[in-house]
Amino acid sequence: MEKTLVILKPDAMERKIVGEIISMIEKKTYTISHMQIKELNDDDLSYHYAEHKDKPFFPSLASYMKRGPVVVMVVEGENAIKGFRKLTGATDPLDAENGSIRGRFALTKDENIIHASDSPESAEREINFFVHGKRQ
Ligand code: CMP
């Protein structure tokens, strides 16, 4: 069984679609083994988005992610990392499949509802950080 780290971003909370997204996750038969509502700060975001820190969109990404609480989850299942990315859909909702979470709910790539780990290495790093408070 694989584990992946999922974040429902502030727009998912604001739009009150957390329940619908959880329902999509469960209907796919994934198991949610950890779930926590959290407010992220600059330090969390600099660590989590280290690869985007120098990109021009980072300041707006950081203020979006700090706008309100997020839901941090660990999701488990067969091939959960690649499979969950498929359920999430492409970063730009215009490219996301209609049945995916972003395809159903997101309109722009700036505010795209959900994050999911993109590789086994990211999943391990993100679970260590968000669940166990450990940096590597
Ligand atoms: P995600 O793929 O979860 O991680 C990086 C995030 O940066 C992405 O979702 C978007 O929320 C955000 N973002 C904002 N602008 C851009 C952009 N131009 N290209 C890629 N990601 C962007």
mmCIF file of N, CA and C and ligand atoms in Angstrom:
data_model
loop_
_atom_site.group_PDB
_atom_site.id
_atom_site.type_symbol
_atom_site.label_atom_id
_atom_site.label_comp_id
_atom_site.label_asym_id
_atom_site.label_seq_id
_atom_site.Cartn_x
_atom_site.Cartn_y
_atom_site.Cartn_z
ATOM 1 N N MET A 1 0.846 -1.208 0.000
ATOM 2 C CA MET A 1 0.000 0.000 0.000
ATOM 3 C C MET A 1 0.874 1.249 0.000
ATOM 4 N N GLU A 2 0.531 2.178 -0.844
ATOM 5 C CA GLU A 2 1.273 3.445 -0.860
ATOM 6 C C GLU A 2 0.526 4.503 -0.056
ATOM 7 N N LYS A 3 1.293 5.511 0.409
ATOM 8 C CA LYS A 3 0.689 6.651 1.119
ATOM 9 C C LYS A 3 1.029 7.916 0.354
ATOM 10 N N THR A 4 0.088 8.829 0.259
ATOM 11 C CA THR A 4 0.367 10.121 -0.358
ATOM 12 C C THR A 4 -0.163 11.238 0.533
ATOM 13 N N LEU A 5 0.429 12.419 0.385
ATOM 14 C CA LEU A 5 0.016 13.565 1.218
ATOM 15 C C LEU A 5 -0.871 14.477 0.379
ATOM 16 N N VAL A 6 -2.029 14.755 0.915
ATOM 17 C CA VAL A 6 -3.023 15.553 0.187
ATOM 18 C C VAL A 6 -3.348 16.791 1.021
ATOM 19 N N ILE A 7 -3.456 17.935 0.355
ATOM 20 C CA ILE A 7 -3.901 19.155 1.046
ATOM 21 C C ILE A 7 -5.109 19.708 0.301
ATOM 22 N N LEU A 8 -6.216 19.877 1.019
ATOM 23 C CA LEU A 8 -7.362 20.600 0.449
ATOM 24 C C LEU A 8 -7.122 22.068 0.787
ATOM 25 N N LYS A 9 -6.961 22.875 -0.262
ATOM 26 C CA LYS A 9 -6.486 24.250 -0.121
ATOM 27 C C LYS A 9 -7.608 25.171 0.397
ATOM 28 N N PRO A 10 -7.272 26.432 0.782
ATOM 29 C CA PRO A 10 -8.289 27.294 1.407
ATOM 30 C C PRO A 10 -9.558 27.470 0.571
ATOM 31 N N ASP A 11 -9.442 27.450 -0.764
ATOM 32 C CA ASP A 11 -10.670 27.629 -1.579
ATOM 33 C C ASP A 11 -11.624 26.442 -1.432
ATOM 34 N N ALA A 12 -11.093 25.248 -1.153
ATOM 35 C CA ALA A 12 -11.972 24.090 -0.927
ATOM 36 C C ALA A 12 -12.784 24.291 0.351
ATOM 37 N N MET A 13 -12.117 24.847 1.391
ATOM 38 C CA MET A 13 -12.822 25.132 2.650
ATOM 39 C C MET A 13 -13.844 26.246 2.444
ATOM 40 N N GLU A 14 -13.414 27.325 1.781
ATOM 41 C CA GLU A 14 -14.303 28.479 1.587
ATOM 42 C C GLU A 14 -15.561 28.094 0.807
ATOM 43 N N ARG A 15 -15.357 27.240 -0.188
ATOM 44 C CA ARG A 15 -16.494 26.878 -1.059
ATOM 45 C C ARG A 15 -17.336 25.730 -0.485
ATOM 46 N N LYS A 16 -16.908 25.207 0.670
ATOM 47 C CA LYS A 16 -17.647 24.139 1.373
ATOM 48 C C LYS A 16 -17.848 22.912 0.479
ATOM 49 N N ILE A 17 -16.732 22.517 -0.170
ATOM 50 C CA ILE A 17 -16.778 21.322 -1.015
ATOM 51 C C ILE A 17 -15.864 20.216 -0.474
ATOM 52 N N VAL A 18 -15.411 20.418 0.789
ATOM 53 C CA VAL A 18 -14.530 19.414 1.402
ATOM 54 C C VAL A 18 -15.234 18.045 1.448
ATOM 55 N N GLY A 19 -16.495 18.043 1.847
ATOM 56 C CA GLY A 19 -17.248 16.786 1.960
ATOM 57 C C GLY A 19 -17.347 16.081 0.611
ATOM 58 N N GLU A 20 -17.614 16.856 -0.432
ATOM 59 C CA GLU A 20 -17.731 16.242 -1.768
ATOM 60 C C GLU A 20 -16.404 15.658 -2.232
ATOM 61 N N ILE A 21 -15.309 16.369 -1.907
ATOM 62 C CA ILE A 21 -13.991 15.866 -2.321
ATOM 63 C C ILE A 21 -13.655 14.585 -1.544
ATOM 64 N N ILE A 22 -13.951 14.593 -0.238
ATOM 65 C CA ILE A 22 -13.702 13.384 0.563
ATOM 66 C C ILE A 22 -14.529 12.221 0.020
ATOM 67 N N SER A 23 -15.734 12.512 -0.381
ATOM 68 C CA SER A 23 -16.586 11.466 -0.953
ATOM 69 C C SER A 23 -15.967 10.888 -2.229
ATOM 70 N N MET A 24 -15.393 11.748 -3.078
ATOM 71 C CA MET A 24 -14.729 11.246 -4.295
ATOM 72 C C MET A 24 -13.539 10.361 -3.940
ATOM 73 N N ILE A 25 -12.806 10.773 -2.888
ATOM 74 C CA ILE A 25 -11.632 9.993 -2.468
ATOM 75 C C ILE A 25 -12.079 8.618 -1.966
ATOM 76 N N GLU A 26 -13.138 8.613 -1.136
ATOM 77 C CA GLU A 26 -13.600 7.337 -0.572
ATOM 78 C C GLU A 26 -14.228 6.447 -1.631
ATOM 79 N N LYS A 27 -14.946 7.056 -2.566
ATOM 80 C CA LYS A 27 -15.582 6.241 -3.617
ATOM 81 C C LYS A 27 -14.548 5.564 -4.497
ATOM 82 N N LYS A 28 -13.360 6.156 -4.566
ATOM 83 C CA LYS A 28 -12.261 5.541 -5.328
ATOM 84 C C LYS A 28 -11.624 4.403 -4.517
ATOM 85 N N THR A 29 -12.156 4.210 -3.308
ATOM 86 C CA THR A 29 -11.736 3.187 -2.324
ATOM 87 C C THR A 29 -10.384 3.468 -1.655
ATOM 88 N N TYR A 30 -9.913 4.709 -1.730
ATOM 89 C CA TYR A 30 -8.742 5.064 -0.936
ATOM 90 C C TYR A 30 -9.153 5.179 0.534
ATOM 91 N N THR A 31 -8.158 4.992 1.410
ATOM 92 C CA THR A 31 -8.385 5.131 2.854
ATOM 93 C C THR A 31 -7.716 6.410 3.349
ATOM 94 N N ILE A 32 -8.454 7.214 4.103
ATOM 95 C CA ILE A 32 -7.868 8.409 4.717
ATOM 96 C C ILE A 32 -7.398 7.985 6.107
ATOM 97 N N SER A 33 -6.060 7.994 6.314
ATOM 98 C CA SER A 33 -5.539 7.487 7.586
ATOM 99 C C SER A 33 -5.123 8.607 8.536
ATOM 100 N N HIS A 34 -5.126 9.837 8.038
ATOM 101 C CA HIS A 34 -4.795 10.995 8.883
ATOM 102 C C HIS A 34 -5.519 12.192 8.291
ATOM 103 N N MET A 35 -6.097 13.018 9.162
ATOM 104 C CA MET A 35 -6.761 14.229 8.651
ATOM 105 C C MET A 35 -6.692 15.306 9.730
ATOM 106 N N GLN A 36 -6.272 16.503 9.311
ATOM 107 C CA GLN A 36 -6.106 17.590 10.286
ATOM 108 C C GLN A 36 -6.383 18.924 9.606
ATOM 109 N N ILE A 37 -7.122 19.785 10.302
ATOM 110 C CA ILE A 37 -7.314 21.147 9.808
ATOM 111 C C ILE A 37 -6.179 21.985 10.371
ATOM 112 N N LYS A 38 -5.529 22.767 9.491
ATOM 113 C CA LYS A 38 -4.305 23.481 9.876
ATOM 114 C C LYS A 38 -4.260 24.840 9.208
ATOM 115 N N GLU A 39 -3.611 25.807 9.856
ATOM 116 C CA GLU A 39 -3.323 27.084 9.186
ATOM 117 C C GLU A 39 -1.835 27.073 8.854
ATOM 118 N N LEU A 40 -1.486 27.274 7.615
ATOM 119 C CA LEU A 40 -0.083 27.224 7.204
ATOM 120 C C LEU A 40 0.551 28.606 7.336
ATOM 121 N N ASN A 41 1.842 28.636 7.710
ATOM 122 C CA ASN A 41 2.549 29.920 7.807
ATOM 123 C C ASN A 41 3.662 29.980 6.749
ATOM 124 N N ASP A 42 4.367 31.129 6.709
ATOM 125 C CA ASP A 42 5.404 31.328 5.683
ATOM 126 C C ASP A 42 6.480 30.245 5.736
ATOM 127 N N ASP A 43 6.827 29.869 6.959
ATOM 128 C CA ASP A 43 7.869 28.859 7.122
ATOM 129 C C ASP A 43 7.414 27.503 6.533
ATOM 130 N N ASP A 44 6.177 27.106 6.844
ATOM 131 C CA ASP A 44 5.625 25.857 6.274
ATOM 132 C C ASP A 44 5.662 25.919 4.752
ATOM 133 N N LEU A 45 5.260 27.075 4.212
ATOM 134 C CA LEU A 45 5.111 27.181 2.755
ATOM 135 C C LEU A 45 6.470 27.231 2.060
ATOM 136 N N SER A 46 7.460 27.869 2.688
ATOM 137 C CA SER A 46 8.800 27.897 2.087
ATOM 138 C C SER A 46 9.374 26.482 2.032
ATOM 139 N N TYR A 47 9.081 25.683 3.062
ATOM 140 C CA TYR A 47 9.583 24.305 3.051
ATOM 141 C C TYR A 47 8.814 23.469 2.030
ATOM 142 N N HIS A 48 7.490 23.530 2.112
ATOM 143 C CA HIS A 48 6.660 22.688 1.252
ATOM 144 C C HIS A 48 6.845 23.021 -0.233
ATOM 145 N N TYR A 49 6.922 24.317 -0.534
ATOM 146 C CA TYR A 49 7.043 24.740 -1.943
ATOM 147 C C TYR A 49 8.475 25.167 -2.265
ATOM 148 N N ALA A 50 9.477 24.484 -1.689
ATOM 149 C CA ALA A 50 10.887 24.868 -1.900
ATOM 150 C C ALA A 50 11.215 25.012 -3.390
ATOM 151 N N GLU A 51 10.673 24.114 -4.214
ATOM 152 C CA GLU A 51 11.013 24.181 -5.654
ATOM 153 C C GLU A 51 10.386 25.396 -6.360
ATOM 154 N N HIS A 52 9.382 26.017 -5.725
ATOM 155 C CA HIS A 52 8.717 27.177 -6.357
ATOM 156 C C HIS A 52 9.119 28.501 -5.710
ATOM 157 N N LYS A 53 9.996 28.434 -4.693
ATOM 158 C CA LYS A 53 10.289 29.625 -3.878
ATOM 159 C C LYS A 53 10.793 30.823 -4.675
ATOM 160 N N ASP A 54 11.517 30.542 -5.764
ATOM 161 C CA ASP A 54 12.071 31.657 -6.550
ATOM 162 C C ASP A 54 11.236 31.973 -7.782
ATOM 163 N N LYS A 55 10.090 31.336 -7.905
ATOM 164 C CA LYS A 55 9.257 31.593 -9.089
ATOM 165 C C LYS A 55 8.425 32.860 -8.879
ATOM 166 N N PRO A 56 8.088 33.529 -9.976
ATOM 167 C CA PRO A 56 7.352 34.792 -9.824
ATOM 168 C C PRO A 56 5.986 34.639 -9.153
ATOM 169 N N PHE A 57 5.380 33.454 -9.272
ATOM 170 C CA PHE A 57 4.047 33.291 -8.678
ATOM 171 C C PHE A 57 4.090 32.910 -7.197
ATOM 172 N N PHE A 58 5.314 32.738 -6.613
ATOM 173 C CA PHE A 58 5.374 32.280 -5.217
ATOM 174 C C PHE A 58 4.665 33.219 -4.225
ATOM 175 N N PRO A 59 4.854 34.562 -4.302
ATOM 176 C CA PRO A 59 4.169 35.414 -3.323
ATOM 177 C C PRO A 59 2.647 35.257 -3.377
ATOM 178 N N SER A 60 2.077 35.165 -4.574
ATOM 179 C CA SER A 60 0.619 35.014 -4.620
ATOM 180 C C SER A 60 0.197 33.605 -4.189
ATOM 181 N N LEU A 61 1.028 32.606 -4.496
ATOM 182 C CA LEU A 61 0.755 31.236 -4.019
ATOM 183 C C LEU A 61 0.747 31.219 -2.486
ATOM 184 N N ALA A 62 1.741 31.887 -1.872
ATOM 185 C CA ALA A 62 1.834 31.897 -0.403
ATOM 186 C C ALA A 62 0.632 32.617 0.206
ATOM 187 N N SER A 63 0.220 33.756 -0.373
ATOM 188 C CA SER A 63 -0.907 34.458 0.273
ATOM 189 C C SER A 63 -2.214 33.682 0.084
ATOM 190 N N TYR A 64 -2.371 33.008 -1.041
ATOM 191 C CA TYR A 64 -3.539 32.117 -1.240
ATOM 192 C C TYR A 64 -3.552 30.995 -0.192
ATOM 193 N N MET A 65 -2.403 30.363 0.030
ATOM 194 C CA MET A 65 -2.357 29.218 0.938
ATOM 195 C C MET A 65 -2.487 29.620 2.404
ATOM 196 N N LYS A 66 -2.278 30.946 2.681
ATOM 197 C CA LYS A 66 -2.417 31.439 4.065
ATOM 198 C C LYS A 66 -3.770 32.093 4.307
ATOM 199 N N ARG A 67 -4.600 32.112 3.282
ATOM 200 C CA ARG A 67 -5.862 32.864 3.355
ATOM 201 C C ARG A 67 -6.828 32.275 4.386
ATOM 202 N N GLY A 68 -6.684 31.025 4.670
ATOM 203 C CA GLY A 68 -7.578 30.373 5.631
ATOM 204 C C GLY A 68 -7.085 28.967 5.876
ATOM 205 N N PRO A 69 -7.810 28.211 6.703
ATOM 206 C CA PRO A 69 -7.359 26.861 7.032
ATOM 207 C C PRO A 69 -7.371 25.921 5.822
ATOM 208 N N VAL A 70 -6.521 24.909 5.907
ATOM 209 C CA VAL A 70 -6.471 23.850 4.898
ATOM 210 C C VAL A 70 -6.741 22.519 5.606
ATOM 211 N N VAL A 71 -7.035 21.486 4.825
ATOM 212 C CA VAL A 71 -7.174 20.140 5.387
ATOM 213 C C VAL A 71 -5.990 19.313 4.893
ATOM 214 N N VAL A 72 -5.194 18.821 5.839
ATOM 215 C CA VAL A 72 -4.041 17.975 5.489
ATOM 216 C C VAL A 72 -4.463 16.524 5.713
ATOM 217 N N MET A 73 -4.234 15.676 4.699
ATOM 218 C CA MET A 73 -4.630 14.270 4.823
ATOM 219 C C MET A 73 -3.510 13.350 4.356
ATOM 220 N N VAL A 74 -3.458 12.162 4.939
ATOM 221 C CA VAL A 74 -2.674 11.079 4.347
ATOM 222 C C VAL A 74 -3.689 10.114 3.752
ATOM 223 N N VAL A 75 -3.493 9.806 2.474
ATOM 224 C CA VAL A 75 -4.410 8.922 1.756
ATOM 225 C C VAL A 75 -3.629 7.673 1.349
ATOM 226 N N GLU A 76 -4.237 6.510 1.619
ATOM 227 C CA GLU A 76 -3.536 5.244 1.364
ATOM 228 C C GLU A 76 -4.297 4.396 0.359
ATOM 229 N N GLY A 77 -3.549 3.619 -0.398
ATOM 230 C CA GLY A 77 -4.187 2.680 -1.325
ATOM 231 C C GLY A 77 -3.171 2.149 -2.314
ATOM 232 N N GLU A 78 -3.627 1.215 -3.137
ATOM 233 C CA GLU A 78 -2.797 0.626 -4.189
ATOM 234 C C GLU A 78 -2.356 1.739 -5.146
ATOM 235 N N ASN A 79 -1.079 1.873 -5.383
ATOM 236 C CA ASN A 79 -0.553 2.909 -6.305
ATOM 237 C C ASN A 79 -1.134 4.293 -6.012
ATOM 238 N N ALA A 80 -1.250 4.618 -4.728
ATOM 239 C CA ALA A 80 -1.973 5.847 -4.341
ATOM 240 C C ALA A 80 -1.304 7.125 -4.855
ATOM 241 N N ILE A 81 0.026 7.118 -5.031
ATOM 242 C CA ILE A 81 0.690 8.381 -5.420
ATOM 243 C C ILE A 81 0.306 8.750 -6.854
ATOM 244 N N LYS A 82 0.542 7.843 -7.784
ATOM 245 C CA LYS A 82 0.194 8.120 -9.188
ATOM 246 C C LYS A 82 -1.327 8.169 -9.375
ATOM 247 N N GLY A 83 -2.010 7.243 -8.720
ATOM 248 C CA GLY A 83 -3.472 7.182 -8.853
ATOM 249 C C GLY A 83 -4.151 8.439 -8.332
ATOM 250 N N PHE A 84 -3.644 8.946 -7.213
ATOM 251 C CA PHE A 84 -4.287 10.139 -6.650
ATOM 252 C C PHE A 84 -4.017 11.366 -7.506
ATOM 253 N N ARG A 85 -2.840 11.442 -8.140
ATOM 254 C CA ARG A 85 -2.549 12.564 -9.048
ATOM 255 C C ARG A 85 -3.548 12.556 -10.207
ATOM 256 N N LYS A 86 -3.923 11.356 -10.645
ATOM 257 C CA LYS A 86 -4.910 11.231 -11.726
ATOM 258 C C LYS A 86 -6.275 11.740 -11.239
ATOM 259 N N LEU A 87 -6.636 11.342 -10.012
ATOM 260 C CA LEU A 87 -7.911 11.799 -9.443
ATOM 261 C C LEU A 87 -7.889 13.321 -9.227
ATOM 262 N N THR A 88 -6.708 13.863 -8.893
ATOM 263 C CA THR A 88 -6.554 15.309 -8.695
ATOM 264 C C THR A 88 -6.744 16.073 -9.999
ATOM 265 N N GLY A 89 -6.150 15.566 -11.082
ATOM 266 C CA GLY A 89 -6.218 16.251 -12.380
ATOM 267 C C GLY A 89 -5.039 17.204 -12.557
ATOM 268 N N ALA A 90 -4.850 17.693 -13.785
ATOM 269 C CA ALA A 90 -3.708 18.548 -14.128
ATOM 270 C C ALA A 90 -3.724 19.846 -13.320
ATOM 271 N N THR A 91 -2.515 20.440 -13.135
ATOM 272 C CA THR A 91 -2.388 21.706 -12.382
ATOM 273 C C THR A 91 -3.318 22.779 -12.941
ATOM 274 N N ASP A 92 -3.302 22.911 -14.281
ATOM 275 C CA ASP A 92 -4.208 23.867 -14.917
ATOM 276 C C ASP A 92 -5.554 23.178 -15.156
ATOM 277 N N PRO A 93 -6.610 23.646 -14.481
ATOM 278 C CA PRO A 93 -7.911 22.981 -14.611
ATOM 279 C C PRO A 93 -8.415 22.892 -16.053
ATOM 280 N N LEU A 94 -7.889 23.768 -16.930
ATOM 281 C CA LEU A 94 -8.299 23.679 -18.340
ATOM 282 C C LEU A 94 -7.795 22.391 -18.980
ATOM 283 N N ASP A 95 -6.725 21.831 -18.402
ATOM 284 C CA ASP A 95 -6.182 20.569 -18.927
ATOM 285 C C ASP A 95 -6.647 19.363 -18.111
ATOM 286 N N ALA A 96 -7.347 19.615 -17.012
ATOM 287 C CA ALA A 96 -7.749 18.512 -16.123
ATOM 288 C C ALA A 96 -8.977 17.797 -16.680
ATOM 289 N N GLU A 97 -8.968 16.477 -16.555
ATOM 290 C CA GLU A 97 -10.120 15.698 -17.044
ATOM 291 C C GLU A 97 -11.369 16.062 -16.247
ATOM 292 N N ASN A 98 -12.517 16.008 -16.930
ATOM 293 C CA ASN A 98 -13.779 16.432 -16.309
ATOM 294 C C ASN A 98 -14.114 15.676 -15.027
ATOM 295 N N GLY A 99 -13.766 14.395 -14.970
ATOM 296 C CA GLY A 99 -14.105 13.597 -13.789
ATOM 297 C C GLY A 99 -13.131 13.775 -12.638
ATOM 298 N N SER A 100 -12.064 14.531 -12.849
ATOM 299 C CA SER A 100 -11.076 14.722 -11.784
ATOM 300 C C SER A 100 -11.558 15.817 -10.816
ATOM 301 N N ILE A 101 -10.885 15.906 -9.665
ATOM 302 C CA ILE A 101 -11.293 16.896 -8.652
ATOM 303 C C ILE A 101 -11.115 18.309 -9.206
ATOM 304 N N ARG A 102 -9.944 18.586 -9.833
ATOM 305 C CA ARG A 102 -9.758 19.932 -10.409
ATOM 306 C C ARG A 102 -10.663 20.151 -11.613
ATOM 307 N N GLY A 103 -10.864 19.101 -12.395
ATOM 308 C CA GLY A 103 -11.764 19.229 -13.557
ATOM 309 C C GLY A 103 -13.178 19.585 -13.124
ATOM 310 N N ARG A 104 -13.610 19.058 -12.006
ATOM 311 C CA ARG A 104 -14.974 19.344 -11.512
ATOM 312 C C ARG A 104 -15.070 20.697 -10.839
ATOM 313 N N PHE A 105 -14.029 21.057 -10.035
ATOM 314 C CA PHE A 105 -14.235 22.180 -9.118
ATOM 315 C C PHE A 105 -13.367 23.416 -9.372
ATOM 316 N N ALA A 106 -12.238 23.281 -10.079
ATOM 317 C CA ALA A 106 -11.306 24.424 -10.171
ATOM 318 C C ALA A 106 -11.470 25.167 -11.491
ATOM 319 N N LEU A 107 -11.188 26.472 -11.441
ATOM 320 C CA LEU A 107 -11.298 27.297 -12.648
ATOM 321 C C LEU A 107 -9.951 27.817 -13.128
ATOM 322 N N THR A 108 -9.003 28.025 -12.194
ATOM 323 C CA THR A 108 -7.709 28.587 -12.588
ATOM 324 C C THR A 108 -6.579 27.787 -11.956
ATOM 325 N N LYS A 109 -5.373 27.896 -12.562
ATOM 326 C CA LYS A 109 -4.259 27.138 -11.985
ATOM 327 C C LYS A 109 -3.702 27.816 -10.738
ATOM 328 N N ASP A 110 -4.037 29.074 -10.517
ATOM 329 C CA ASP A 110 -3.594 29.766 -9.302
ATOM 330 C C ASP A 110 -4.344 29.250 -8.070
ATOM 331 N N GLU A 111 -5.629 28.972 -8.250
ATOM 332 C CA GLU A 111 -6.444 28.492 -7.128
ATOM 333 C C GLU A 111 -7.079 27.188 -7.593
ATOM 334 N N ASN A 112 -6.352 26.106 -7.304
ATOM 335 C CA ASN A 112 -6.757 24.840 -7.923
ATOM 336 C C ASN A 112 -7.141 23.765 -6.905
ATOM 337 N N ILE A 113 -7.652 24.212 -5.737
ATOM 338 C CA ILE A 113 -8.412 23.348 -4.812
ATOM 339 C C ILE A 113 -7.602 22.349 -3.987
ATOM 340 N N ILE A 114 -6.638 21.677 -4.639
ATOM 341 C CA ILE A 114 -6.050 20.499 -3.973
ATOM 342 C C ILE A 114 -4.586 20.331 -4.344
ATOM 343 N N HIS A 115 -3.813 19.785 -3.418
ATOM 344 C CA HIS A 115 -2.421 19.373 -3.673
ATOM 345 C C HIS A 115 -2.320 17.881 -3.403
ATOM 346 N N ALA A 116 -1.520 17.175 -4.207
ATOM 347 C CA ALA A 116 -1.196 15.776 -3.907
ATOM 348 C C ALA A 116 0.260 15.535 -4.262
ATOM 349 N N SER A 117 0.971 14.746 -3.465
ATOM 350 C CA SER A 117 2.398 14.468 -3.702
ATOM 351 C C SER A 117 2.608 13.943 -5.119
ATOM 352 N N ASP A 118 3.730 14.392 -5.735
ATOM 353 C CA ASP A 118 3.947 14.012 -7.132
ATOM 354 C C ASP A 118 4.898 12.834 -7.337
ATOM 355 N N SER A 119 5.478 12.290 -6.256
ATOM 356 C CA SER A 119 6.409 11.155 -6.397
ATOM 357 C C SER A 119 6.553 10.489 -5.025
ATOM 358 N N PRO A 120 7.110 9.271 -4.983
ATOM 359 C CA PRO A 120 7.329 8.622 -3.689
ATOM 360 C C PRO A 120 8.232 9.460 -2.780
ATOM 361 N N GLU A 121 9.249 10.128 -3.373
ATOM 362 C CA GLU A 121 10.166 10.954 -2.567
ATOM 363 C C GLU A 121 9.415 12.146 -1.964
ATOM 364 N N SER A 122 8.573 12.803 -2.777
ATOM 365 C CA SER A 122 7.786 13.935 -2.257
ATOM 366 C C SER A 122 6.810 13.461 -1.191
ATOM 367 N N ALA A 123 6.181 12.309 -1.412
ATOM 368 C CA ALA A 123 5.200 11.803 -0.435
ATOM 369 C C ALA A 123 5.884 11.587 0.913
ATOM 370 N N GLU A 124 7.073 10.988 0.884
ATOM 371 C CA GLU A 124 7.780 10.720 2.140
ATOM 372 C C GLU A 124 8.168 12.031 2.840
ATOM 373 N N ARG A 125 8.689 12.971 2.039
ATOM 374 C CA ARG A 125 9.121 14.259 2.589
ATOM 375 C C ARG A 125 7.925 15.025 3.161
ATOM 376 N N GLU A 126 6.816 15.026 2.428
ATOM 377 C CA GLU A 126 5.646 15.803 2.841
ATOM 378 C C GLU A 126 4.947 15.167 4.042
ATOM 379 N N ILE A 127 4.876 13.822 4.086
ATOM 380 C CA ILE A 127 4.260 13.156 5.241
ATOM 381 C C ILE A 127 5.126 13.393 6.480
ATOM 382 N N ASN A 128 6.443 13.271 6.309
ATOM 383 C CA ASN A 128 7.341 13.538 7.442
ATOM 384 C C ASN A 128 7.133 14.945 7.982
ATOM 385 N N PHE A 129 6.986 15.902 7.079
ATOM 386 C CA PHE A 129 6.864 17.294 7.496
ATOM 387 C C PHE A 129 5.493 17.581 8.118
ATOM 388 N N PHE A 130 4.430 17.281 7.376
ATOM 389 C CA PHE A 130 3.091 17.695 7.837
ATOM 390 C C PHE A 130 2.535 16.813 8.951
ATOM 391 N N VAL A 131 2.903 15.538 8.974
ATOM 392 C CA VAL A 131 2.331 14.645 9.992
ATOM 393 C C VAL A 131 3.269 14.499 11.188
ATOM 394 N N HIS A 132 4.577 14.381 10.914
ATOM 395 C CA HIS A 132 5.522 14.102 12.014
ATOM 396 C C HIS A 132 6.356 15.321 12.413
ATOM 397 N N GLY A 133 6.187 16.448 11.681
ATOM 398 C CA GLY A 133 6.936 17.660 12.004
ATOM 399 C C GLY A 133 8.440 17.526 11.791
ATOM 400 N N LYS A 134 8.834 16.606 10.886
ATOM 401 C CA LYS A 134 10.275 16.367 10.654
ATOM 402 C C LYS A 134 10.694 16.896 9.299
ATOM 403 N N ARG A 135 11.784 17.665 9.287
ATOM 404 C CA ARG A 135 12.351 18.150 8.020
ATOM 405 C C ARG A 135 13.492 17.250 7.611
ATOM 406 N N GLN A 136 13.709 17.117 6.308
ATOM 407 C CA GLN A 136 14.856 16.294 5.884
ATOM 408 C C GLN A 136 15.817 17.072 5.003
HETATM 409 P P1 CMP B 1 0.317 22.533 -7.098
HETATM 410 O O1 CMP B 1 0.599 21.760 -8.350
HETATM 411 O O2 CMP B 1 -0.375 21.866 -5.980
HETATM 412 O O3 CMP B 1 1.704 23.151 -6.552
HETATM 413 C C1 CMP B 1 2.220 24.366 -7.027
HETATM 414 C C2 CMP B 1 1.129 25.371 -7.005
HETATM 415 O O4 CMP B 1 1.478 26.676 -7.415
HETATM 416 C C3 CMP B 1 0.045 24.943 -7.987
HETATM 417 O O5 CMP B 1 -0.582 23.806 -7.483
HETATM 418 C C4 CMP B 1 -0.797 26.206 -8.042
HETATM 419 O O6 CMP B 1 -1.679 26.285 -6.937
HETATM 420 C C5 CMP B 1 0.264 27.299 -7.847
HETATM 421 N N1 CMP B 1 0.508 28.097 -9.033
HETATM 422 C C6 CMP B 1 0.196 29.387 -9.160
HETATM 423 N N2 CMP B 1 0.587 29.860 -10.342
HETATM 424 C C7 CMP B 1 1.171 28.870 -10.998
HETATM 425 C C8 CMP B 1 1.814 28.748 -12.270
HETATM 426 N N3 CMP B 1 1.908 29.782 -13.117
HETATM 427 N N4 CMP B 1 2.309 27.549 -12.614
HETATM 428 C C9 CMP B 1 2.253 26.503 -11.745
HETATM 429 N N5 CMP B 1 1.661 26.571 -10.527
HETATM 430 C C10 CMP B 1 1.128 27.727 -10.157
#
